[in-house]
């Protein structure tokens, strides 16, 4: 089962109204629980063959999404950022974001970097697989929204890009 199938399963469970689904396969087990708001939360458990020693697996808790408060007028002294002209690069999966190809290497992109369609902007590690995240358009990185080695959610904004 690949990450896209897992994401589709999470979406299906969230929409179905089921409160909990457990799926066990040969090499792993997935438990998906839904909250009152209908958001799905997944727990991943890796099973190791009996011949290998057991290693503890760190699991990042999935924080529930806080409701957005009603819009309040901004104070007159606070500058308002207009991000509507920028395109957002979002995470296609749940995992841990790495901005560098290796700890001793330079980041893939920095603020001000010019990118082309197909350029790798970061790596997201999910279930011990490192997935290169490529830009779907050309432009200039204007803001980096996630720190290196941070957990990310599906569809979470990662970068703002000026396409002009």
mmCIF file of C-alpha atoms in Angstrom:
data_model
loop_
_atom_site.group_PDB
_atom_site.id
_atom_site.type_symbol
_atom_site.label_atom_id
_atom_site.label_comp_id
_atom_site.label_asym_id
_atom_site.label_seq_id
_atom_site.Cartn_x
_atom_site.Cartn_y
_atom_site.Cartn_z
ATOM 1 C CA UNK A 1 0.000 0.000 0.000
ATOM 2 C CA UNK A 2 1.549 3.314 -1.049
ATOM 3 C CA UNK A 3 1.097 6.764 0.502
ATOM 4 C CA UNK A 4 -1.549 7.887 -2.011
ATOM 5 C CA UNK A 5 -3.703 4.857 -1.203
ATOM 6 C CA UNK A 6 -3.357 5.656 2.504
ATOM 7 C CA UNK A 7 -4.342 9.298 1.887
ATOM 8 C CA UNK A 8 -7.370 8.200 -0.134
ATOM 9 C CA UNK A 9 -8.341 5.770 2.645
ATOM 10 C CA UNK A 10 -8.138 8.573 5.239
ATOM 11 C CA UNK A 11 -10.323 10.841 3.094
ATOM 12 C CA UNK A 12 -12.839 8.033 2.509
ATOM 13 C CA UNK A 13 -13.096 7.251 6.241
ATOM 14 C CA UNK A 14 -13.536 10.958 7.087
ATOM 15 C CA UNK A 15 -16.393 11.276 4.589
ATOM 16 C CA UNK A 16 -18.050 7.945 5.431
ATOM 17 C CA UNK A 17 -18.980 8.835 9.010
ATOM 18 C CA UNK A 18 -17.212 5.776 10.477
ATOM 19 C CA UNK A 19 -15.600 6.454 13.841
ATOM 20 C CA UNK A 20 -12.740 3.969 13.587
ATOM 21 C CA UNK A 21 -11.210 1.723 10.918
ATOM 22 C CA UNK A 22 -8.367 -0.755 11.436
ATOM 23 C CA UNK A 23 -6.480 -2.241 8.506
ATOM 24 C CA UNK A 24 -3.807 -4.918 8.971
ATOM 25 C CA UNK A 25 -1.550 -6.008 6.133
ATOM 26 C CA UNK A 26 1.496 -8.294 6.109
ATOM 27 C CA UNK A 27 4.063 -5.654 7.070
ATOM 28 C CA UNK A 28 2.087 -2.887 8.776
ATOM 29 C CA UNK A 29 -1.113 -1.928 10.554
ATOM 30 C CA UNK A 30 -3.100 1.313 10.153
ATOM 31 C CA UNK A 31 -5.755 2.626 12.550
ATOM 32 C CA UNK A 32 -7.857 5.597 11.431
ATOM 33 C CA UNK A 33 -10.087 7.366 13.962
ATOM 34 C CA UNK A 34 -12.418 10.254 13.194
ATOM 35 C CA UNK A 35 -13.260 13.117 15.515
ATOM 36 C CA UNK A 36 -16.574 14.891 16.035
ATOM 37 C CA UNK A 37 -15.662 17.480 13.379
ATOM 38 C CA UNK A 38 -15.304 14.700 10.809
ATOM 39 C CA UNK A 39 -11.528 15.027 10.483
ATOM 40 C CA UNK A 40 -9.660 11.742 10.259
ATOM 41 C CA UNK A 41 -6.587 10.985 12.296
ATOM 42 C CA UNK A 42 -4.299 8.086 11.385
ATOM 43 C CA UNK A 43 -1.907 6.035 13.479
ATOM 44 C CA UNK A 44 0.764 3.984 11.752
ATOM 45 C CA UNK A 45 2.393 0.965 13.362
ATOM 46 C CA UNK A 46 5.288 -0.793 11.671
ATOM 47 C CA UNK A 47 5.631 -4.534 12.318
ATOM 48 C CA UNK A 48 9.115 -6.003 12.103
ATOM 49 C CA UNK A 49 9.877 -9.644 11.297
ATOM 50 C CA UNK A 50 10.684 -11.780 14.355
ATOM 51 C CA UNK A 51 14.323 -12.221 13.252
ATOM 52 C CA UNK A 52 15.077 -8.504 13.690
ATOM 53 C CA UNK A 53 15.338 -6.840 17.111
ATOM 54 C CA UNK A 54 12.433 -4.548 17.948
ATOM 55 C CA UNK A 55 13.184 -0.848 17.609
ATOM 56 C CA UNK A 56 10.934 1.822 19.130
ATOM 57 C CA UNK A 57 9.091 3.880 16.554
ATOM 58 C CA UNK A 58 8.405 7.526 17.224
ATOM 59 C CA UNK A 59 4.875 8.583 16.357
ATOM 60 C CA UNK A 60 3.947 12.226 15.844
ATOM 61 C CA UNK A 61 0.497 13.049 17.249
ATOM 62 C CA UNK A 62 -1.919 14.585 14.784
ATOM 63 C CA UNK A 63 -3.207 17.845 16.224
ATOM 64 C CA UNK A 64 -6.865 18.671 15.586
ATOM 65 C CA UNK A 65 -7.465 21.711 13.437
ATOM 66 C CA UNK A 66 -8.567 24.683 15.511
ATOM 67 C CA UNK A 67 -11.658 26.530 14.280
ATOM 68 C CA UNK A 68 -10.913 29.822 12.561
ATOM 69 C CA UNK A 69 -12.333 32.761 14.541
ATOM 70 C CA UNK A 70 -14.619 35.238 12.837
ATOM 71 C CA UNK A 71 -12.674 37.844 10.905
ATOM 72 C CA UNK A 72 -11.725 40.840 12.974
ATOM 73 C CA UNK A 73 -10.529 44.141 11.552
ATOM 74 C CA UNK A 74 -6.751 44.472 11.613
ATOM 75 C CA UNK A 75 -5.282 47.289 13.687
ATOM 76 C CA UNK A 76 -4.396 50.334 11.606
ATOM 77 C CA UNK A 77 -0.709 50.126 12.583
ATOM 78 C CA UNK A 78 -0.245 46.477 11.529
ATOM 79 C CA UNK A 79 0.972 45.971 7.942
ATOM 80 C CA UNK A 80 -1.298 43.692 5.917
ATOM 81 C CA UNK A 81 0.407 41.129 3.667
ATOM 82 C CA UNK A 82 -1.253 40.494 0.314
ATOM 83 C CA UNK A 83 -0.474 36.839 -0.434
ATOM 84 C CA UNK A 84 -3.220 36.500 -3.056
ATOM 85 C CA UNK A 85 -0.758 37.127 -5.909
ATOM 86 C CA UNK A 86 1.425 34.206 -4.790
ATOM 87 C CA UNK A 87 1.043 30.515 -5.582
ATOM 88 C CA UNK A 88 1.315 28.070 -2.697
ATOM 89 C CA UNK A 89 3.279 24.826 -2.866
ATOM 90 C CA UNK A 90 1.459 22.386 -0.562
ATOM 91 C CA UNK A 91 2.466 19.081 0.960
ATOM 92 C CA UNK A 92 1.037 16.137 -0.999
ATOM 93 C CA UNK A 93 1.314 13.846 2.047
ATOM 94 C CA UNK A 94 1.717 13.515 5.795
ATOM 95 C CA UNK A 95 5.299 13.181 6.990
ATOM 96 C CA UNK A 96 8.429 15.026 8.070
ATOM 97 C CA UNK A 97 9.713 17.833 5.840
ATOM 98 C CA UNK A 98 13.421 18.154 5.122
ATOM 99 C CA UNK A 99 14.656 21.265 3.316
ATOM 100 C CA UNK A 100 18.089 19.717 2.622
ATOM 101 C CA UNK A 101 19.053 16.552 0.720
ATOM 102 C CA UNK A 102 21.418 15.645 3.598
ATOM 103 C CA UNK A 103 22.280 17.229 6.972
ATOM 104 C CA UNK A 104 25.632 18.531 5.666
ATOM 105 C CA UNK A 105 24.238 19.862 2.356
ATOM 106 C CA UNK A 106 22.714 23.228 1.422
ATOM 107 C CA UNK A 107 18.895 23.590 1.352
ATOM 108 C CA UNK A 108 17.101 22.850 -1.929
ATOM 109 C CA UNK A 109 15.680 26.413 -2.002
ATOM 110 C CA UNK A 110 15.928 29.642 0.004
ATOM 111 C CA UNK A 111 13.869 32.839 -0.014
ATOM 112 C CA UNK A 112 14.733 34.548 -3.295
ATOM 113 C CA UNK A 113 15.591 31.308 -5.135
ATOM 114 C CA UNK A 114 14.274 31.067 -8.682
ATOM 115 C CA UNK A 115 12.646 27.714 -9.430
ATOM 116 C CA UNK A 116 11.454 26.050 -12.612
ATOM 117 C CA UNK A 117 8.721 23.502 -13.139
ATOM 118 C CA UNK A 118 10.026 20.122 -11.952
ATOM 119 C CA UNK A 119 12.675 21.501 -9.560
ATOM 120 C CA UNK A 120 12.877 19.704 -6.203
ATOM 121 C CA UNK A 121 11.981 22.154 -3.405
ATOM 122 C CA UNK A 122 12.102 19.760 -0.423
ATOM 123 C CA UNK A 123 11.787 16.131 0.681
ATOM 124 C CA UNK A 124 8.954 14.660 2.780
ATOM 125 C CA UNK A 125 9.739 11.460 4.654
ATOM 126 C CA UNK A 126 6.768 9.172 5.243
ATOM 127 C CA UNK A 127 7.044 5.623 6.569
ATOM 128 C CA UNK A 128 10.838 5.558 5.983
ATOM 129 C CA UNK A 129 10.406 6.630 2.338
ATOM 130 C CA UNK A 130 11.891 9.940 1.206
ATOM 131 C CA UNK A 131 9.656 11.611 -1.399
ATOM 132 C CA UNK A 132 11.029 14.509 -3.437
ATOM 133 C CA UNK A 133 8.509 17.350 -3.719
ATOM 134 C CA UNK A 134 8.784 19.049 -7.092
ATOM 135 C CA UNK A 135 7.450 22.449 -8.098
ATOM 136 C CA UNK A 136 4.528 22.349 -10.523
ATOM 137 C CA UNK A 137 5.314 25.840 -11.835
ATOM 138 C CA UNK A 138 8.145 28.352 -12.274
ATOM 139 C CA UNK A 139 8.718 31.418 -10.139
ATOM 140 C CA UNK A 140 10.622 32.895 -7.207
ATOM 141 C CA UNK A 141 10.386 31.667 -3.586
ATOM 142 C CA UNK A 142 9.087 34.585 -1.485
ATOM 143 C CA UNK A 143 8.330 32.805 1.798
ATOM 144 C CA UNK A 144 9.169 29.482 3.442
ATOM 145 C CA UNK A 145 6.286 28.460 5.710
ATOM 146 C CA UNK A 146 7.716 25.304 7.372
ATOM 147 C CA UNK A 147 10.957 24.750 9.279
ATOM 148 C CA UNK A 148 13.413 21.997 8.430
ATOM 149 C CA UNK A 149 12.652 18.616 10.082
ATOM 150 C CA UNK A 150 9.090 19.664 10.958
ATOM 151 C CA UNK A 151 6.061 17.385 10.753
ATOM 152 C CA UNK A 152 3.665 18.362 7.956
ATOM 153 C CA UNK A 153 0.061 17.457 7.208
ATOM 154 C CA UNK A 154 -1.574 16.617 3.899
ATOM 155 C CA UNK A 155 -2.259 19.806 1.894
ATOM 156 C CA UNK A 156 -0.316 22.008 4.360
ATOM 157 C CA UNK A 157 1.204 25.118 2.699
ATOM 158 C CA UNK A 158 5.007 24.834 2.480
ATOM 159 C CA UNK A 159 6.225 27.660 0.227
ATOM 160 C CA UNK A 160 4.849 30.859 -1.324
ATOM 161 C CA UNK A 161 6.007 31.436 -4.897
ATOM 162 C CA UNK A 162 5.774 34.599 -6.996
ATOM 163 C CA UNK A 163 4.987 33.325 -10.501
ATOM 164 C CA UNK A 164 5.856 36.616 -12.259
#
